[in-house]
């Protein structure tokens, strides 16, 4: 007898609910392929983590507050800073993601579903929301 993978079909919902319950996290929205988690941070900002199920992969994405109307408006010095930060991280990487027709700095992580357990799930989510919040704090200080 084989067990269905934790994230297959409707198991995605159940697994996300169980993993979040273990951490005491509330789920903002959940369906069979996407979960939205929101976190109130010490910075007084809210970070949103999207967990999206693909074929055999989960994509974790935390969009930052920094968005630009076009690639031409993306500040290259910040992109360079983010490339450097990405090289120093074991979990997560920075990218530019198109969201709502804008170019947004997002901290992401992709992982094979078979490698994810409750502890790894929590580790990834925490790493991404903290990294995004830290970057926002740094850039906001630079802008003052």
Short mmCIF file of N, CA and C in Angstrom, two decimals:
data_model
loop_
_atom_site.label_atom_id
_atom_site.label_comp_id
_atom_site.label_asym_id
_atom_site.label_seq_id
_atom_site.Cartn_x
_atom_site.Cartn_y
_atom_site.Cartn_z
N UNK A 1 0.84 -1.18 0.00
CA UNK A 1 0.00 0.00 0.00
C UNK A 1 0.88 1.24 0.00
N UNK A 2 0.68 2.14 -0.95
CA UNK A 2 1.47 3.36 -0.98
C UNK A 2 0.58 4.54 -0.57
N UNK A 3 1.19 5.47 0.09
CA UNK A 3 0.47 6.67 0.52
C UNK A 3 0.56 7.73 -0.57
N UNK A 4 -0.49 8.52 -0.71
CA UNK A 4 -0.48 9.62 -1.67
C UNK A 4 0.51 10.67 -1.19
N UNK A 5 1.25 11.28 -2.10
CA UNK A 5 2.18 12.34 -1.69
C UNK A 5 1.45 13.45 -0.94
N UNK A 6 2.16 14.07 0.00
CA UNK A 6 1.56 15.08 0.87
C UNK A 6 0.92 16.24 0.12
N UNK A 7 1.46 16.60 -1.04
CA UNK A 7 0.97 17.78 -1.74
C UNK A 7 0.17 17.44 -2.99
N UNK A 8 -0.17 16.17 -3.21
CA UNK A 8 -0.92 15.81 -4.42
C UNK A 8 -2.40 16.13 -4.25
N UNK A 9 -3.04 16.51 -5.34
CA UNK A 9 -4.49 16.77 -5.35
C UNK A 9 -4.96 17.61 -4.19
N UNK A 10 -6.03 17.17 -3.54
CA UNK A 10 -6.58 17.93 -2.42
C UNK A 10 -5.72 17.80 -1.17
N UNK A 11 -4.70 16.92 -1.20
CA UNK A 11 -3.78 16.82 -0.06
C UNK A 11 -3.02 18.12 0.15
N UNK A 12 -2.88 18.93 -0.89
CA UNK A 12 -2.20 20.21 -0.75
C UNK A 12 -2.84 21.03 0.36
N UNK A 13 -4.15 21.16 0.30
CA UNK A 13 -4.88 21.93 1.33
C UNK A 13 -4.64 21.37 2.73
N UNK A 14 -4.84 20.09 2.85
CA UNK A 14 -4.71 19.44 4.16
C UNK A 14 -3.30 19.58 4.71
N UNK A 15 -2.31 19.36 3.86
CA UNK A 15 -0.91 19.46 4.30
C UNK A 15 -0.58 20.89 4.73
N UNK A 16 -0.98 21.87 3.93
CA UNK A 16 -0.72 23.27 4.29
C UNK A 16 -1.42 23.61 5.62
N UNK A 17 -2.65 23.17 5.77
CA UNK A 17 -3.38 23.43 7.02
C UNK A 17 -2.65 22.82 8.22
N UNK A 18 -2.17 21.60 8.07
CA UNK A 18 -1.46 20.93 9.16
C UNK A 18 -0.14 21.64 9.48
N UNK A 19 0.62 21.98 8.44
CA UNK A 19 1.91 22.63 8.65
C UNK A 19 1.72 23.99 9.33
N UNK A 20 0.73 24.75 8.89
CA UNK A 20 0.48 26.07 9.48
C UNK A 20 -0.04 25.94 10.91
N UNK A 21 -0.89 24.96 11.16
CA UNK A 21 -1.41 24.75 12.52
C UNK A 21 -0.27 24.43 13.48
N UNK A 22 0.70 23.66 13.05
CA UNK A 22 1.86 23.33 13.91
C UNK A 22 2.65 24.57 14.30
N UNK A 23 2.61 25.59 13.45
CA UNK A 23 3.34 26.84 13.72
C UNK A 23 2.46 27.89 14.39
N UNK A 24 1.16 27.61 14.46
CA UNK A 24 0.23 28.61 15.00
C UNK A 24 -0.06 29.72 14.01
N UNK A 25 0.13 29.44 12.71
CA UNK A 25 -0.10 30.43 11.67
C UNK A 25 -1.52 30.33 11.14
N UNK A 26 -2.11 31.49 10.85
CA UNK A 26 -3.40 31.54 10.19
C UNK A 26 -3.18 31.62 8.69
N UNK A 27 -4.08 31.02 7.95
CA UNK A 27 -4.00 31.04 6.49
C UNK A 27 -4.97 32.09 5.97
N UNK A 28 -4.45 33.02 5.16
CA UNK A 28 -5.29 34.08 4.61
C UNK A 28 -6.20 33.56 3.50
N UNK A 29 -5.69 32.64 2.68
CA UNK A 29 -6.46 32.07 1.58
C UNK A 29 -5.83 30.74 1.19
N UNK A 30 -6.67 29.80 0.76
CA UNK A 30 -6.17 28.47 0.42
C UNK A 30 -7.09 27.81 -0.59
N UNK A 31 -6.48 27.23 -1.63
CA UNK A 31 -7.23 26.37 -2.55
C UNK A 31 -6.35 25.16 -2.87
N UNK A 32 -6.66 24.44 -3.92
CA UNK A 32 -5.93 23.20 -4.21
C UNK A 32 -4.53 23.42 -4.79
N UNK A 33 -4.18 24.64 -5.17
CA UNK A 33 -2.86 24.89 -5.77
C UNK A 33 -2.14 26.10 -5.20
N UNK A 34 -2.79 26.86 -4.30
CA UNK A 34 -2.16 28.08 -3.79
C UNK A 34 -2.57 28.34 -2.35
N UNK A 35 -1.59 28.76 -1.57
CA UNK A 35 -1.87 29.19 -0.20
C UNK A 35 -1.30 30.60 -0.04
N UNK A 36 -2.01 31.43 0.71
CA UNK A 36 -1.53 32.78 1.02
C UNK A 36 -1.45 32.89 2.54
N UNK A 37 -0.25 33.23 3.00
CA UNK A 37 0.00 33.40 4.43
C UNK A 37 0.44 34.84 4.66
N UNK A 38 -0.11 35.49 5.68
CA UNK A 38 0.26 36.88 6.00
C UNK A 38 0.84 36.93 7.40
N UNK A 39 1.89 37.73 7.54
CA UNK A 39 2.60 37.84 8.81
C UNK A 39 2.79 39.30 9.19
N UNK A 40 2.39 39.65 10.39
CA UNK A 40 2.64 40.99 10.93
C UNK A 40 4.04 40.97 11.53
N UNK A 41 4.88 41.83 11.00
CA UNK A 41 6.29 41.83 11.38
C UNK A 41 6.58 42.88 12.44
N UNK A 42 7.73 42.75 13.09
CA UNK A 42 8.16 43.72 14.08
C UNK A 42 8.35 45.12 13.50
N UNK A 43 8.53 45.20 12.20
CA UNK A 43 8.71 46.48 11.51
C UNK A 43 7.40 47.24 11.37
N UNK A 44 6.30 46.63 11.78
CA UNK A 44 4.94 47.15 11.63
C UNK A 44 4.41 46.98 10.21
N UNK A 45 5.16 46.27 9.35
CA UNK A 45 4.69 45.95 8.01
C UNK A 45 4.15 44.53 8.02
N UNK A 46 3.38 44.20 6.99
CA UNK A 46 2.87 42.84 6.81
C UNK A 46 3.59 42.23 5.62
N UNK A 47 4.09 41.01 5.79
CA UNK A 47 4.71 40.27 4.70
C UNK A 47 3.75 39.16 4.28
N UNK A 48 3.62 38.97 2.99
CA UNK A 48 2.72 37.95 2.44
C UNK A 48 3.53 36.90 1.72
N UNK A 49 3.33 35.65 2.10
CA UNK A 49 4.00 34.53 1.46
C UNK A 49 2.98 33.74 0.64
N UNK A 50 3.28 33.58 -0.63
CA UNK A 50 2.47 32.76 -1.52
C UNK A 50 3.17 31.42 -1.68
N UNK A 51 2.42 30.34 -1.52
CA UNK A 51 2.94 29.00 -1.76
C UNK A 51 2.12 28.43 -2.91
N UNK A 52 2.79 28.17 -4.03
CA UNK A 52 2.10 27.74 -5.24
C UNK A 52 2.59 26.35 -5.63
N UNK A 53 1.64 25.47 -5.86
CA UNK A 53 1.95 24.08 -6.22
C UNK A 53 2.06 23.97 -7.73
N UNK A 54 3.19 23.48 -8.18
CA UNK A 54 3.37 23.12 -9.57
C UNK A 54 3.46 21.60 -9.64
N UNK A 55 3.78 21.04 -10.76
CA UNK A 55 3.78 19.59 -10.95
C UNK A 55 4.42 18.85 -9.76
N UNK A 56 5.70 19.01 -9.56
CA UNK A 56 6.40 18.33 -8.46
C UNK A 56 7.14 19.31 -7.57
N UNK A 57 6.86 20.58 -7.76
CA UNK A 57 7.59 21.63 -7.06
C UNK A 57 6.63 22.56 -6.33
N UNK A 58 7.09 23.09 -5.21
CA UNK A 58 6.38 24.18 -4.54
C UNK A 58 7.21 25.44 -4.73
N UNK A 59 6.54 26.52 -5.11
CA UNK A 59 7.18 27.82 -5.22
C UNK A 59 6.71 28.67 -4.04
N UNK A 60 7.66 29.19 -3.29
CA UNK A 60 7.38 30.11 -2.20
C UNK A 60 7.79 31.49 -2.70
N UNK A 61 6.93 32.48 -2.53
CA UNK A 61 7.21 33.82 -3.04
C UNK A 61 6.73 34.87 -2.05
N UNK A 62 7.62 35.81 -1.72
CA UNK A 62 7.28 36.94 -0.85
C UNK A 62 7.61 38.22 -1.62
N UNK A 63 6.60 38.85 -2.23
CA UNK A 63 6.85 40.10 -2.96
C UNK A 63 7.17 41.23 -1.99
N UNK A 64 8.13 42.06 -2.38
CA UNK A 64 8.46 43.22 -1.55
C UNK A 64 7.52 44.37 -1.88
N UNK A 65 7.67 45.45 -1.16
CA UNK A 65 6.85 46.64 -1.40
C UNK A 65 7.35 47.44 -2.60
N UNK A 66 8.48 47.04 -3.15
CA UNK A 66 9.10 47.83 -4.22
C UNK A 66 8.70 47.31 -5.59
N UNK A 67 7.93 48.12 -6.31
CA UNK A 67 7.49 47.75 -7.64
C UNK A 67 7.76 48.90 -8.60
N UNK A 68 7.91 48.55 -9.86
CA UNK A 68 8.28 49.52 -10.88
C UNK A 68 7.43 49.30 -12.12
N UNK A 69 7.08 50.38 -12.79
CA UNK A 69 6.20 50.31 -13.95
C UNK A 69 6.83 49.55 -15.10
N UNK A 70 8.16 49.59 -15.21
CA UNK A 70 8.84 48.89 -16.30
C UNK A 70 10.24 48.48 -15.85
N UNK A 71 10.88 47.60 -16.64
CA UNK A 71 12.26 47.19 -16.33
C UNK A 71 13.20 48.39 -16.35
N UNK A 72 12.93 49.37 -17.22
CA UNK A 72 13.79 50.56 -17.31
C UNK A 72 13.84 51.34 -16.01
N UNK A 73 12.79 51.22 -15.21
CA UNK A 73 12.74 51.97 -13.95
C UNK A 73 13.34 51.20 -12.76
N UNK A 74 13.68 49.94 -12.97
CA UNK A 74 14.27 49.15 -11.88
C UNK A 74 15.66 49.69 -11.58
N UNK A 75 15.93 50.07 -10.31
CA UNK A 75 17.25 50.61 -9.97
C UNK A 75 18.32 49.51 -9.95
N UNK A 76 19.29 49.65 -10.83
CA UNK A 76 20.30 48.61 -10.99
C UNK A 76 21.15 48.43 -9.74
N UNK A 77 21.37 49.49 -8.97
CA UNK A 77 22.19 49.35 -7.77
C UNK A 77 21.49 48.46 -6.74
N UNK A 78 20.17 48.51 -6.69
CA UNK A 78 19.43 47.62 -5.76
C UNK A 78 19.48 46.19 -6.29
N UNK A 79 19.34 46.02 -7.59
CA UNK A 79 19.43 44.68 -8.17
C UNK A 79 20.79 44.05 -7.88
N UNK A 80 21.85 44.85 -7.96
CA UNK A 80 23.19 44.35 -7.66
C UNK A 80 23.30 43.95 -6.19
N UNK A 81 22.74 44.76 -5.31
CA UNK A 81 22.71 44.42 -3.88
C UNK A 81 21.97 43.10 -3.66
N UNK A 82 20.86 42.90 -4.35
CA UNK A 82 20.07 41.69 -4.18
C UNK A 82 20.78 40.46 -4.75
N UNK A 83 21.50 40.62 -5.85
CA UNK A 83 22.28 39.50 -6.38
C UNK A 83 23.33 39.07 -5.36
N UNK A 84 23.97 40.03 -4.74
CA UNK A 84 24.98 39.74 -3.71
C UNK A 84 24.33 39.03 -2.52
N UNK A 85 23.20 39.53 -2.06
CA UNK A 85 22.50 38.90 -0.93
C UNK A 85 22.09 37.48 -1.29
N UNK A 86 21.63 37.27 -2.52
CA UNK A 86 21.21 35.93 -2.95
C UNK A 86 22.38 34.94 -2.88
N UNK A 87 23.57 35.41 -3.20
CA UNK A 87 24.74 34.52 -3.20
C UNK A 87 25.13 34.10 -1.78
N UNK A 88 24.65 34.82 -0.79
CA UNK A 88 25.00 34.53 0.61
C UNK A 88 23.93 33.69 1.31
N UNK A 89 22.84 33.40 0.65
CA UNK A 89 21.71 32.70 1.26
C UNK A 89 21.66 31.23 0.85
N UNK A 90 21.29 30.39 1.78
CA UNK A 90 21.07 28.97 1.48
C UNK A 90 19.60 28.72 1.13
N UNK A 91 18.73 29.56 1.69
CA UNK A 91 17.30 29.45 1.41
C UNK A 91 16.84 30.76 0.82
N UNK A 92 16.25 30.70 -0.35
CA UNK A 92 15.68 31.89 -0.99
C UNK A 92 16.65 32.59 -1.92
N UNK A 93 16.08 33.30 -2.87
CA UNK A 93 16.84 34.11 -3.80
C UNK A 93 15.97 35.28 -4.21
N UNK A 94 16.60 36.36 -4.62
CA UNK A 94 15.87 37.55 -5.07
C UNK A 94 15.67 37.48 -6.57
N UNK A 95 14.53 37.97 -7.01
CA UNK A 95 14.22 38.01 -8.44
C UNK A 95 13.31 39.21 -8.71
N UNK A 96 13.09 39.46 -9.97
CA UNK A 96 12.10 40.46 -10.39
C UNK A 96 10.95 39.67 -10.99
N UNK A 97 9.78 39.87 -10.42
CA UNK A 97 8.59 39.11 -10.81
C UNK A 97 7.55 40.10 -11.33
N UNK A 98 6.87 39.75 -12.41
CA UNK A 98 5.79 40.61 -12.89
C UNK A 98 4.52 40.30 -12.11
N UNK A 99 4.01 41.30 -11.43
CA UNK A 99 2.78 41.15 -10.65
C UNK A 99 1.89 42.35 -10.97
N UNK A 100 0.70 42.08 -11.45
CA UNK A 100 -0.23 43.16 -11.78
C UNK A 100 0.32 44.16 -12.78
N UNK A 101 1.12 43.66 -13.73
CA UNK A 101 1.68 44.52 -14.77
C UNK A 101 2.88 45.35 -14.32
N UNK A 102 3.35 45.15 -13.08
CA UNK A 102 4.53 45.87 -12.57
C UNK A 102 5.66 44.89 -12.30
N UNK A 103 6.86 45.42 -12.27
CA UNK A 103 8.05 44.62 -11.98
C UNK A 103 8.33 44.76 -10.48
N UNK A 104 8.32 43.64 -9.76
CA UNK A 104 8.39 43.64 -8.30
C UNK A 104 9.58 42.81 -7.84
N UNK A 105 10.37 43.37 -6.91
CA UNK A 105 11.40 42.58 -6.26
C UNK A 105 10.70 41.57 -5.35
N UNK A 106 11.01 40.29 -5.53
CA UNK A 106 10.42 39.23 -4.71
C UNK A 106 11.51 38.30 -4.22
N UNK A 107 11.33 37.80 -3.01
CA UNK A 107 12.21 36.78 -2.47
C UNK A 107 11.49 35.44 -2.65
N UNK A 108 12.16 34.50 -3.33
CA UNK A 108 11.51 33.24 -3.69
C UNK A 108 12.37 32.04 -3.27
N UNK A 109 11.71 30.89 -3.26
CA UNK A 109 12.40 29.62 -3.04
C UNK A 109 11.57 28.55 -3.74
N UNK A 110 12.23 27.68 -4.46
CA UNK A 110 11.56 26.55 -5.11
C UNK A 110 12.10 25.27 -4.49
N UNK A 111 11.20 24.33 -4.20
CA UNK A 111 11.63 23.07 -3.60
C UNK A 111 10.79 21.93 -4.13
N UNK A 112 11.44 20.79 -4.33
CA UNK A 112 10.72 19.58 -4.71
C UNK A 112 9.77 19.21 -3.59
N UNK A 113 8.54 18.91 -3.92
CA UNK A 113 7.52 18.59 -2.92
C UNK A 113 7.94 17.43 -2.02
N UNK A 114 8.62 16.44 -2.60
CA UNK A 114 9.02 15.27 -1.82
C UNK A 114 10.03 15.59 -0.73
N UNK A 115 10.70 16.73 -0.83
CA UNK A 115 11.72 17.10 0.15
C UNK A 115 11.18 17.96 1.28
N UNK A 116 9.91 18.35 1.19
CA UNK A 116 9.34 19.28 2.16
C UNK A 116 8.61 18.54 3.26
N UNK A 117 9.02 18.85 4.49
CA UNK A 117 8.26 18.39 5.65
C UNK A 117 7.86 19.64 6.44
N UNK A 118 7.20 19.45 7.55
CA UNK A 118 6.69 20.57 8.32
C UNK A 118 7.80 21.53 8.76
N UNK A 119 8.93 20.99 9.21
CA UNK A 119 10.03 21.84 9.67
C UNK A 119 10.66 22.64 8.54
N UNK A 120 10.86 21.98 7.39
CA UNK A 120 11.47 22.66 6.24
C UNK A 120 10.52 23.74 5.71
N UNK A 121 9.23 23.43 5.67
CA UNK A 121 8.22 24.38 5.24
C UNK A 121 8.31 25.65 6.10
N UNK A 122 8.33 25.49 7.41
CA UNK A 122 8.39 26.63 8.33
C UNK A 122 9.71 27.38 8.18
N UNK A 123 10.81 26.65 8.00
CA UNK A 123 12.12 27.28 7.82
C UNK A 123 12.14 28.17 6.58
N UNK A 124 11.60 27.67 5.48
CA UNK A 124 11.57 28.44 4.23
C UNK A 124 10.70 29.69 4.38
N UNK A 125 9.49 29.51 4.90
CA UNK A 125 8.59 30.66 5.04
C UNK A 125 9.23 31.73 5.93
N UNK A 126 9.77 31.34 7.07
CA UNK A 126 10.40 32.31 7.97
C UNK A 126 11.59 33.02 7.31
N UNK A 127 12.41 32.24 6.62
CA UNK A 127 13.58 32.83 5.95
C UNK A 127 13.16 33.88 4.94
N UNK A 128 12.14 33.59 4.14
CA UNK A 128 11.71 34.52 3.10
C UNK A 128 11.05 35.77 3.65
N UNK A 129 10.15 35.61 4.62
CA UNK A 129 9.48 36.81 5.15
C UNK A 129 10.47 37.70 5.90
N UNK A 130 11.42 37.08 6.61
CA UNK A 130 12.42 37.88 7.32
C UNK A 130 13.38 38.58 6.37
N UNK A 131 13.78 37.89 5.31
CA UNK A 131 14.67 38.49 4.31
C UNK A 131 13.98 39.67 3.62
N UNK A 132 12.74 39.50 3.24
CA UNK A 132 12.00 40.57 2.57
C UNK A 132 11.83 41.76 3.51
N UNK A 133 11.48 41.49 4.74
CA UNK A 133 11.28 42.58 5.70
C UNK A 133 12.59 43.31 5.97
N UNK A 134 13.68 42.56 6.07
CA UNK A 134 14.99 43.17 6.29
C UNK A 134 15.38 44.06 5.11
N UNK A 135 15.17 43.57 3.89
CA UNK A 135 15.49 44.38 2.71
C UNK A 135 14.66 45.66 2.69
N UNK A 136 13.38 45.54 2.95
CA UNK A 136 12.52 46.73 2.94
C UNK A 136 13.02 47.75 3.96
N UNK A 137 13.42 47.30 5.14
CA UNK A 137 13.95 48.19 6.16
C UNK A 137 15.21 48.91 5.67
N UNK A 138 16.13 48.15 5.07
CA UNK A 138 17.38 48.72 4.56
C UNK A 138 17.11 49.77 3.49
N UNK A 139 16.27 49.43 2.53
CA UNK A 139 16.00 50.36 1.42
C UNK A 139 15.25 51.60 1.90
N UNK A 140 14.29 51.42 2.80
CA UNK A 140 13.57 52.57 3.33
C UNK A 140 14.52 53.51 4.08
N UNK A 141 15.48 52.97 4.80
CA UNK A 141 16.48 53.80 5.49
C UNK A 141 17.35 54.54 4.47
N UNK A 142 17.71 53.87 3.38
CA UNK A 142 18.52 54.49 2.33
C UNK A 142 17.78 55.65 1.66
N UNK A 143 16.46 55.53 1.58
CA UNK A 143 15.65 56.54 0.88
C UNK A 143 15.43 57.79 1.73
N UNK A 144 15.68 57.69 3.04
CA UNK A 144 15.44 58.86 3.91
C UNK A 144 16.53 59.88 3.81
#
